[in-house]
XYZ file of C-alpha atoms in Angstrom:
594
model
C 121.667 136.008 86.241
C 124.183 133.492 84.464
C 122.662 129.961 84.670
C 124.720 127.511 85.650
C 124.476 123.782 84.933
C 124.271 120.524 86.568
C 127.623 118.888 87.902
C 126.265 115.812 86.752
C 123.278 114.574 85.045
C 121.454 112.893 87.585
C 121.638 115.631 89.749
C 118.773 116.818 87.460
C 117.118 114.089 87.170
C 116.792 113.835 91.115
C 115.955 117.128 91.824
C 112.953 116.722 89.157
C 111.733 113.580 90.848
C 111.734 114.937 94.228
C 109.174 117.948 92.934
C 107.387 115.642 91.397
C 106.355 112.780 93.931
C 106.036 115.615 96.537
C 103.937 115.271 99.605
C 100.897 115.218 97.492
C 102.203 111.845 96.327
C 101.424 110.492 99.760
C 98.174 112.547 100.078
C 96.033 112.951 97.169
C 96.503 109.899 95.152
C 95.547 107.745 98.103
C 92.128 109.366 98.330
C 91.462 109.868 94.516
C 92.033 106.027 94.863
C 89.297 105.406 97.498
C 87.108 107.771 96.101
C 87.318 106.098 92.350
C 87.204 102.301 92.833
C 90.441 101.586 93.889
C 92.479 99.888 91.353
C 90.349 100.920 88.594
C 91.584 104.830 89.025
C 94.789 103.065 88.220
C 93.805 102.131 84.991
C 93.193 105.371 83.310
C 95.989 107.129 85.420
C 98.498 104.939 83.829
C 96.955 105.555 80.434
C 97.326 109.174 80.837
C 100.189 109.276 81.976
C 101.716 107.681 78.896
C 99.793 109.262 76.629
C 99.210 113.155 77.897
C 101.959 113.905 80.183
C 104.938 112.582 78.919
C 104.539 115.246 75.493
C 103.822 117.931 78.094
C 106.933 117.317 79.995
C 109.663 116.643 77.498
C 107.708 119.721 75.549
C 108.763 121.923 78.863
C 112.447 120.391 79.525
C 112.659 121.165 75.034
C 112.113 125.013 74.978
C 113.976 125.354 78.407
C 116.781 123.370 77.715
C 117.199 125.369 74.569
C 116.614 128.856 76.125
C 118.929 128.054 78.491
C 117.047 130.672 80.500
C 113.603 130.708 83.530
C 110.224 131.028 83.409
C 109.880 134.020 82.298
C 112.333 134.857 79.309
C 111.779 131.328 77.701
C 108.873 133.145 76.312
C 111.417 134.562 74.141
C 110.148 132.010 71.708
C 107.279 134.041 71.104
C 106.910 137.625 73.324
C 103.463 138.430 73.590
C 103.024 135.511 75.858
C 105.462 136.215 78.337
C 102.723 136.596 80.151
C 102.431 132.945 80.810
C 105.858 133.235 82.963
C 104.927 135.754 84.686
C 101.718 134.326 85.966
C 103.345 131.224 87.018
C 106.004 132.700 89.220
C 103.052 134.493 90.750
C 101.209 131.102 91.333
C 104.790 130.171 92.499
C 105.394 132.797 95.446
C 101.491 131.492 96.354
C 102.467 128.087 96.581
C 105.813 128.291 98.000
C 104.251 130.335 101.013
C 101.279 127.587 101.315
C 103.801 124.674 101.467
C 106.251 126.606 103.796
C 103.037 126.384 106.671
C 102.160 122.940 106.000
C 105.756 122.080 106.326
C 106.478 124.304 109.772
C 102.859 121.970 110.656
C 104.559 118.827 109.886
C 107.637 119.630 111.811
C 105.824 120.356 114.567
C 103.918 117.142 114.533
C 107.293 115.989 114.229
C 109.011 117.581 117.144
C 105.678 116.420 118.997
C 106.574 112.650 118.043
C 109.135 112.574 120.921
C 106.641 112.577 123.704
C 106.314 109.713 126.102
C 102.844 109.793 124.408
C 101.645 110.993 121.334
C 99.331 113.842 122.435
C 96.505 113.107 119.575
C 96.524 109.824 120.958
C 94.708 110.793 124.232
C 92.267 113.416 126.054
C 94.757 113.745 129.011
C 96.002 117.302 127.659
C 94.937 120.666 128.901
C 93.471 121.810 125.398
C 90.899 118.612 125.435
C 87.220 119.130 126.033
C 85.042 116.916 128.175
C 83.243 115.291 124.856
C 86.804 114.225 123.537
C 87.174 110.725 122.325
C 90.074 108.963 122.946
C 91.466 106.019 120.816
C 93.356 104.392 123.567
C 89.938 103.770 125.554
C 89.117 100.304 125.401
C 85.460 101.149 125.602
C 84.013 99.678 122.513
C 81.221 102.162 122.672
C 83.609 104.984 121.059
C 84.068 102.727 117.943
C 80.807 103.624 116.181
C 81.986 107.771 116.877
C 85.084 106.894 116.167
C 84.704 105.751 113.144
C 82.631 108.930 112.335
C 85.215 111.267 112.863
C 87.161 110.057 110.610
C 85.645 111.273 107.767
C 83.685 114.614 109.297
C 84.808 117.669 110.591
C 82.883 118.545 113.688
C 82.693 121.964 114.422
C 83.569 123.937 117.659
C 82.259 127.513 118.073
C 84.879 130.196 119.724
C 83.816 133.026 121.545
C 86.285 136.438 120.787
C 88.209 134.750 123.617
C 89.754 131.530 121.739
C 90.277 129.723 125.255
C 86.700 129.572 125.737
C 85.217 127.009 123.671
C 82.267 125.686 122.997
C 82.201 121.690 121.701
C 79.008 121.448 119.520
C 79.730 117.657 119.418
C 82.843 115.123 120.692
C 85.816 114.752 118.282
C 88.452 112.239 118.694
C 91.897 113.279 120.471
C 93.756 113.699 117.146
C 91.055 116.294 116.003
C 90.872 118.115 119.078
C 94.698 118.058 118.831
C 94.917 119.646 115.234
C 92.323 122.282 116.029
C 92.317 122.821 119.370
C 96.059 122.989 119.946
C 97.651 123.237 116.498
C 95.094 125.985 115.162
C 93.849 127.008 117.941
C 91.181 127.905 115.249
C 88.482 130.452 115.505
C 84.799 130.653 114.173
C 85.930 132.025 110.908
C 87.332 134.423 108.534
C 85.261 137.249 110.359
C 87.651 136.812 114.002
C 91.802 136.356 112.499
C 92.801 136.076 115.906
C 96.661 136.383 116.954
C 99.613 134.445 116.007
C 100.410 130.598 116.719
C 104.059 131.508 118.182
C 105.252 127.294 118.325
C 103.869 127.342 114.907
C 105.770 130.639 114.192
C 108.999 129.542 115.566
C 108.528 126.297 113.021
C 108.248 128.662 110.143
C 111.233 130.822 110.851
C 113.223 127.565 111.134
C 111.613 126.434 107.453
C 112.380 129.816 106.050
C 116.197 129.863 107.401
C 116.336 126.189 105.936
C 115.101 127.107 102.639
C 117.397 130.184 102.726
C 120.184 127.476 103.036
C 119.424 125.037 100.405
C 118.523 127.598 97.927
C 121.034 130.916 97.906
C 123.973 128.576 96.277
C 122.052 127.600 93.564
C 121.920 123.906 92.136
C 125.513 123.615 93.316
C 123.778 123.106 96.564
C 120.136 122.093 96.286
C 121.327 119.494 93.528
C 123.171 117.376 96.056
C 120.511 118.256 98.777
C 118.072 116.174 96.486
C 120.197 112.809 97.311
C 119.219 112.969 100.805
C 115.762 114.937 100.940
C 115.010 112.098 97.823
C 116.274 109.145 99.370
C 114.790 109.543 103.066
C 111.172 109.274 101.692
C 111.945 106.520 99.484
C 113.951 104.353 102.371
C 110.684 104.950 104.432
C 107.980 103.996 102.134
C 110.150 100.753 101.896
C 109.656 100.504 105.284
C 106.396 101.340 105.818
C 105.746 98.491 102.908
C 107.217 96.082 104.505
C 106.479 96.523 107.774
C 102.829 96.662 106.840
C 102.507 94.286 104.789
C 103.825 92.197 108.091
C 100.723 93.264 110.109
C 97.489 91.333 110.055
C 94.786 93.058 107.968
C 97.339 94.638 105.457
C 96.453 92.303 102.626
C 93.094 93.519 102.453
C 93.986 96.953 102.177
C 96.335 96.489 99.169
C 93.513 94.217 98.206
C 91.285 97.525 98.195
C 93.996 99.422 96.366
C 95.065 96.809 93.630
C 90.949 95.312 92.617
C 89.359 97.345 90.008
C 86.090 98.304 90.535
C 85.099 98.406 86.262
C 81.273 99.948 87.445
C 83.479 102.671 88.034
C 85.138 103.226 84.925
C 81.511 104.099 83.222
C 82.018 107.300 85.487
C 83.199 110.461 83.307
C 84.593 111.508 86.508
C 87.593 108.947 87.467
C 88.679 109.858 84.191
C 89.008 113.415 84.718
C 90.407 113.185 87.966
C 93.077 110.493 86.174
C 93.998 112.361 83.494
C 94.334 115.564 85.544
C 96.196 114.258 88.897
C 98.639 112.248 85.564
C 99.153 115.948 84.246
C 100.064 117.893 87.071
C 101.747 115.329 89.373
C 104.970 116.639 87.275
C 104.004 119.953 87.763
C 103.399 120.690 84.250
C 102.893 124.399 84.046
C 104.472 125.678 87.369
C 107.581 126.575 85.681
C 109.515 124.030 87.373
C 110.456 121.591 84.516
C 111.179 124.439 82.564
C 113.448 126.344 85.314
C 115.616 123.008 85.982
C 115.794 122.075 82.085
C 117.470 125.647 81.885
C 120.752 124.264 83.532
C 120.990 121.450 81.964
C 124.041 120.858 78.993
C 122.642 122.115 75.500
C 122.792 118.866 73.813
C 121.762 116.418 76.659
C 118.812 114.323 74.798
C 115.985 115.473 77.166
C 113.336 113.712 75.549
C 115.021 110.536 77.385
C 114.716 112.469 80.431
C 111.189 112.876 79.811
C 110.153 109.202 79.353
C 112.243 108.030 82.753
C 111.144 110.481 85.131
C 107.577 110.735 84.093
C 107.288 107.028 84.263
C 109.834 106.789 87.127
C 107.414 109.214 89.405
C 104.161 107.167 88.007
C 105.848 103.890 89.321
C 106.831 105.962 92.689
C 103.271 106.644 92.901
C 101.827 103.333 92.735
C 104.385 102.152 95.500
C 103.820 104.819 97.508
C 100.060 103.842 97.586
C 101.297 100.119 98.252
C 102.947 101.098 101.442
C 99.877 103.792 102.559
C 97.317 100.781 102.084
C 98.916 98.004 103.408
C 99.508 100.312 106.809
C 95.569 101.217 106.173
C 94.320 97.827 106.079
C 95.929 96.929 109.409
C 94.314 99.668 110.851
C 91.195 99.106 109.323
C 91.629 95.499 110.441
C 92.243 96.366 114.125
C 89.392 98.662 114.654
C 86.605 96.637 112.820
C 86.248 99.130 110.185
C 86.819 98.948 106.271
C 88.930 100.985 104.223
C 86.899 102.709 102.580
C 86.108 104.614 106.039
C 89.405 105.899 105.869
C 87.858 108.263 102.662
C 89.166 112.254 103.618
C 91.059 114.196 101.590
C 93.642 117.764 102.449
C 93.536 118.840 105.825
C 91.702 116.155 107.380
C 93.170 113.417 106.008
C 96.844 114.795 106.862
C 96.457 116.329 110.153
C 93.572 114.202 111.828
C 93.761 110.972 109.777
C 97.292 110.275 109.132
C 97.943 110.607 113.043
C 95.308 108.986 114.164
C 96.107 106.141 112.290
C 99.283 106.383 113.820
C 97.977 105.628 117.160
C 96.923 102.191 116.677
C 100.174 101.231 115.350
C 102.673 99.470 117.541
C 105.506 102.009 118.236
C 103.472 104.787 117.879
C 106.493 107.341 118.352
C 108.572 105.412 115.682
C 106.195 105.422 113.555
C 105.381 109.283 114.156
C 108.363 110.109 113.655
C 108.753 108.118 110.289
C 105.931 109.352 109.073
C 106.624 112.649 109.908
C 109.807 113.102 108.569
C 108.593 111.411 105.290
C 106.536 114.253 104.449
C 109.223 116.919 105.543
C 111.647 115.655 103.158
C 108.612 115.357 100.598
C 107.895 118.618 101.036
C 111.525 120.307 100.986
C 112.081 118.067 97.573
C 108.703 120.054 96.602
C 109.592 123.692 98.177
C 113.653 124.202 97.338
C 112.915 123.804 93.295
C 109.607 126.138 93.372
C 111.939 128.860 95.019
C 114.313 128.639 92.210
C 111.852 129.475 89.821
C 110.976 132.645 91.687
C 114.853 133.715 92.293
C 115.882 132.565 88.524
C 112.825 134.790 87.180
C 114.094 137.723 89.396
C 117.831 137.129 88.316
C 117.094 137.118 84.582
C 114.914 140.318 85.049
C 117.441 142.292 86.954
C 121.153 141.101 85.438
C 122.620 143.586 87.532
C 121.943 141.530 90.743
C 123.591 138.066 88.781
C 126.675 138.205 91.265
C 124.168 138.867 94.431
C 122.293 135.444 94.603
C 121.813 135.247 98.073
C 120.652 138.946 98.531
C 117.841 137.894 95.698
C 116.900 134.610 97.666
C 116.733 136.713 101.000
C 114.536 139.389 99.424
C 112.412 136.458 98.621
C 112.563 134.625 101.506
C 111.601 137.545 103.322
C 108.553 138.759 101.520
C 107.603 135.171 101.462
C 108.020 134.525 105.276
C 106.047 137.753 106.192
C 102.930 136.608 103.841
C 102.815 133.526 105.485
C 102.604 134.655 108.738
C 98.932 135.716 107.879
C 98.759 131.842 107.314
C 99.494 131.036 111.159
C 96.964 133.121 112.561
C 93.896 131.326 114.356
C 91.820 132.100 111.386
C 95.003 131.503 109.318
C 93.581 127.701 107.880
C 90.155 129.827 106.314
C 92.685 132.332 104.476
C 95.294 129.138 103.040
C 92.388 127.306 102.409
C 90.436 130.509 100.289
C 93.861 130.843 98.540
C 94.856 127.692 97.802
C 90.730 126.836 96.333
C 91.662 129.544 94.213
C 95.387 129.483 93.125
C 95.623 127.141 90.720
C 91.968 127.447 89.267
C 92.246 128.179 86.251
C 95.338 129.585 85.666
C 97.387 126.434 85.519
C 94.861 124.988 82.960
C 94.874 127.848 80.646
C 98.805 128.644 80.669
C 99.532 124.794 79.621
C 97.017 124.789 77.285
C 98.760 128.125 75.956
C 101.745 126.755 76.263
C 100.637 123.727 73.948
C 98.699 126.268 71.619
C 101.706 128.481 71.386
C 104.763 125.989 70.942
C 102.566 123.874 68.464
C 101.344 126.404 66.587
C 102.288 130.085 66.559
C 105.872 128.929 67.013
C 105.865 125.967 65.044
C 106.456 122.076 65.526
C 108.805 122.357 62.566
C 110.696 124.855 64.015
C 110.680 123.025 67.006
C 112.323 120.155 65.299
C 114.641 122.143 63.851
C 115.652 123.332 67.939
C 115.527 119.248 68.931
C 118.036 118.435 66.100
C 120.297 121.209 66.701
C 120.615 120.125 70.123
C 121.375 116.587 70.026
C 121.152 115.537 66.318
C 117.932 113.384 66.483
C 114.014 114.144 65.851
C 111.872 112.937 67.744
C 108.786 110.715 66.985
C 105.795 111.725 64.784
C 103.783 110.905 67.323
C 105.047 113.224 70.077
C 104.167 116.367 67.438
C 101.038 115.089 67.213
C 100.537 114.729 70.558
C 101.760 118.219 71.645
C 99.537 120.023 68.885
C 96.221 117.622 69.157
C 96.129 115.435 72.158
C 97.613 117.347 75.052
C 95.753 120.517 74.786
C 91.940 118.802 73.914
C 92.619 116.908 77.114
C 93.878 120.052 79.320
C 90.242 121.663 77.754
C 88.223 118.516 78.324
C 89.886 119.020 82.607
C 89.478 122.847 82.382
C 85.130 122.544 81.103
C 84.934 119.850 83.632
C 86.315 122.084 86.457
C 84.140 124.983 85.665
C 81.028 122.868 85.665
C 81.953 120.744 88.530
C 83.224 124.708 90.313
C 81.733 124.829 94.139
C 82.330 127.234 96.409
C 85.307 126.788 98.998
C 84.691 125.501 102.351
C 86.786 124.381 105.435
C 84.934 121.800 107.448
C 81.610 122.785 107.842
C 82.481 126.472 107.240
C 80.928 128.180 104.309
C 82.924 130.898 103.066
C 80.716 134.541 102.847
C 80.438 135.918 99.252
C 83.134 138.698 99.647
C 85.458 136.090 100.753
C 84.856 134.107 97.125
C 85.021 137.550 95.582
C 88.749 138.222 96.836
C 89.605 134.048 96.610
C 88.719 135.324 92.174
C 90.637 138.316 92.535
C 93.151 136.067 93.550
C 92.925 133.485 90.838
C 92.468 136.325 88.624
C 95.766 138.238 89.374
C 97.833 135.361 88.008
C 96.183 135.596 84.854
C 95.893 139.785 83.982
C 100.066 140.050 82.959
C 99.244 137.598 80.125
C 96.871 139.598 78.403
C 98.260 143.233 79.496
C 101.948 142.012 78.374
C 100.694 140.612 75.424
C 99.026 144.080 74.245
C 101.889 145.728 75.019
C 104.434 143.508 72.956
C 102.193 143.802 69.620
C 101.678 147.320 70.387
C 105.748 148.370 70.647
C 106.308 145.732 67.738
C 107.125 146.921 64.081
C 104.475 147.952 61.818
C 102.159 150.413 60.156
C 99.415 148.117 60.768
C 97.714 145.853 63.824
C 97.879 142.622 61.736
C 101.899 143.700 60.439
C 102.562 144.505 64.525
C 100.869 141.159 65.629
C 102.984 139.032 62.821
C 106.581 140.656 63.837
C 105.569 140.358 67.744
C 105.323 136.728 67.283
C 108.381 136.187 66.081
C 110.811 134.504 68.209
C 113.565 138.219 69.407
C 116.818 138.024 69.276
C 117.249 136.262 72.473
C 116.473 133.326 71.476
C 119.476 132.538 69.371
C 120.491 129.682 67.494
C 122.662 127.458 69.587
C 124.968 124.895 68.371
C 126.698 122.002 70.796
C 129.766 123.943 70.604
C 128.133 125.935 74.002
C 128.145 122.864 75.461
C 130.164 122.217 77.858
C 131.484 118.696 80.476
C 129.048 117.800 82.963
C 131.341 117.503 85.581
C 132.290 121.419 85.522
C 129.523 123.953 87.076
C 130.332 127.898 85.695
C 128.087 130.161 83.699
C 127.081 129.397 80.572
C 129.118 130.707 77.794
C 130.062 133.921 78.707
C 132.175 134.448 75.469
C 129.261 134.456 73.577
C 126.397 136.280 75.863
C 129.243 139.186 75.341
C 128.375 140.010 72.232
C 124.950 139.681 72.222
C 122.388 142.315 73.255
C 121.256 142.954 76.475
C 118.612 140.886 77.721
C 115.163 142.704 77.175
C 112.318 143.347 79.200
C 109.059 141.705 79.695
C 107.651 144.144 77.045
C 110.821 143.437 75.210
């Protein structure tokens, strides 16, 4: 499928930021805060970020920016790991699928946000049990419990029938809400139960959007960005300075800003700094890569690395401004501290989040804000992770390069009827088994690859040569160095820690059985078998009378991966294919095994 390139720069540069701050932004740095002494997680995340994930970016938007091509046949650089692609657009069609369900739960929550009342606010509803807690009782005797629930998952027990429940002990409205009425969730993995149709009607409007923003390419999705981009920022400005207007906000931002230096003696806030610094950019998903593939061959990307990587780090401490100055008030206004606010996935979105909500003034305002926040978050997060599945699907089948939007429907498709398994009553134990599983370890192991591979078997010289050729500068000593020392001993440093701090996955108080951890491995497993299986194959069909003659041609860059001069180049301000006249008389584009 001919790429085509940005209309304008910053077209790229928005669509890159918008997958990068992402609803996880608003989610996980919060609570990697609490958990890790406030502002003394942002010490080291700051450090990282300069130091570890700025090399790993511009090293992505440098080898796709060159290839001018996806995830998958930038590997031309060096074949037998064209398995790396491949796994990541499998992670890819995972995650795009997860996302799509939490956003169809968000707009739900949203539509929701229009009632007279909220209805986590109250235990007035039909689904509420007699044990429910309400926050709008003034009886102080709910505070202690109420306080409790914020932080644990209380379990309810299902018969086969899911209307009759069982409460094993009282959870607050907004819980009861979320599992009650938006799960509707059974007893486990063991009883799937039938499909949540409101939630289903939600995802069939996600997929249609997503159809819509992606099918027309960048010439779409890159002026999306502006507005999916700009909502979420416009509301965290608001949120900021509305809270910091309430009583109580100060000492949440005091929470968030004071570093706690005990903490710092931890090994642990550093892991979780340097690895929430390397992946908030979504280093190894592809994504960097994908959108660097439409940009002009001699834009100087490695200024592209520096602003958005620091651009999102800044949106991340801001966005943690607004979330604890909103926390503190709350905190304030229930007699609680901030640190009681401590949850993390789920829980903290669905249960948390709204509850919080409820002792806002405004509630439905407020909702509704919130609400669409994360929507737009999460399209800015979904629309480019579908363009890495349809661009590696258009560069593996040429033939289809004039049928864009049949590819994206396939895709859309096969993607909507996977995640209907998702919206089932036992739906949240299957996400939850699959997204434990996903990422771990694949994502480690292909960027440390990647690193291993670019550095060394291709060659930083090499790679120099590419980065001159393009826009007529090196780039610092230090970034080499980085690239082929620092980047991947700190991606193995994260990838020992996670195997030795591995537990099993859980939801709540649900332990998952053993077969279920055996397919959630299978599952992390089945990204990583085309890397070594494609890799076999490539030195295998290489040149050669010998293994070690076959393994030396097979990592030598095929003819794909051409020498381009800025003559390709063409004006930003024109989208069409990139140089036709010259893909003519090349070969055709090989295969994976190519």
């Amino acid at each position: 499928m001919a790429h085509e390139r940005w209309r304008h720069h910053l077209d790229y540069v928005i669509v890159l930021l918008g997958f990068a701050v992402g609803s996880g932004t608003f989610v996980k740095f919060p609570y990697l805060c609490m958990r890790n002494g406030g502002g003394a997680f942002l010490i080291p995340f700051v450090m990282f970020t300069i130091i570890g994930t700025i090399p790993c970016v511009f090293l992505e938007m440098v080898i796709g920016q060159y290839s001018q091509s996806g995830p998958v046949n930038v590997w031309n650089l060096c074949p037998p790991f064209k398995g790396i692609g491949v796994g990541t657009v499998i992670i890819m069609f995972l995650y795009t699928a997860s996302y799509s369900v939490i956003f169809a739960w968000f707009a739900y929550y949203f539509y929701n946000s229009f009632s007279p009342s909220l209805p986590w606010g109250h235990c007035g509803n039909p689904w509420n049990t007699e044990t429910c807690i309400s926050h709008t009782s003034d009886d102080n005797s709910t505070l202690t419990e109420d306080t409790e629930m914020l932080t644990n998952s209380t379990r309810v027990m299902y018969d086969a029938d899911p209307t009759n429940i069982t409460s094993v002990a009282g959870m607050t409205a907004t819980e009861e809400f979320w599992r009650l009425q938006v799960l509707q969730v059974t007893d486990g993995l063991e009883t799937i139960g039938g499909l949540r149709w409101p939630i289903a009607v939600c995802l069939l409007i996600t997929y249609v959007t997503l159809f819509l923003c992606v099918f027309k390419g960048i010439r779409v999705s890159g002026k999306l960005v502006y507005v999916t981009v700009a909502v979420p920022y416009m509301l965290m400005f608001v949120f900021l300075v509305r809270g910091c207007l309430l009583p109580g906000s100060a000492e949440g931002i005091y929470y968030y800003v004071y570093p706690r230096f005990e903490k710092l003696l931890e090994p642990k806030i550093w892991i979780e700094a340097c690895s929430f610094a390397l992946y908030s950019l979504g280093i190894g998903f592809g994504c960097v890569i994908t959108l660097s593939g439409h940009s002009r061959f001699n834009n100087n990307c490695f200024k592209d690395a520096i602003q958005v990587t620091l651009i999102d780090m800044i949106s991340t401490i801001l966005f943690g401004f607004a979330f604890f100055a909103v926390i503190g008030h709350v905190a304030y206004k229930r007699g609680m501290s901030v640190a009681d606010f401590e949850s993390s996935g789920f829980n903290l979105i669905f249960i948390v989040f709204p509850q919080i909500l409820t002792y806002l003034p405004l509630p439905q305002v407020w909702a509704v804000f919130t609400f669409l926040m994360l929507m737009t978050l999460e399209i800015d997060s979904l629309v480019p992770a579908f363009e890495i599945v349809v661009a590696a699907a258009g560069d593996q089948f040429r033939g289809l390069a004039e049928r864009r939007w049949l590819v994206t429907a396939a895709i859309i498709v096969l993607n909507f009827l996977y995640s209907l398994l998702y919206i089932t009553q036992g739906g949240i134990y299957i996400l939850t088994l699959v997204d434990w599983f996903t990422y771990f370890p694949s994502i480690a192991i292909f960027v440390i690859m990647e690193c291993l591979v670019v550095g060394w078997c291709y060659g930083t010289e090499r790679l120099q040569e590419d980065i001159n050729s393009m826009w007529g500068k090196s780039v610092p000593r230090v970034m080499i160095i980085s690239i082929k020392f620092i980047c991947p001993l700190l991606l193995l440093v994260i990838f020992i820690y996670s195997l030795y701090s591995y537990r099993p996955p859980r939801y709540g108080d649900y332990d998952f059985p053993p077969w279920a951890t055996a397919i959630g491995w299978m599952v992390s497993i089945g990204s990583l078998v085309p890397l070594p299986i494609i890799f076999c194959l490539t030195v295998l069909r290489s040149s050669g009378s010998t293994l070690k003659m076959k393994l030396k041609h097979a990592l030598v860059p095929n003819t794909s991966w051409i020498q381009r001069t800025s003559s390709d180049c063409t004006t930003d301000e024109v989208l069409q294919p990139m140089a036709p006249e010259h893909e003519a008389n090349l070969p055709s584009e090989p295969t994976l095994n190519a």
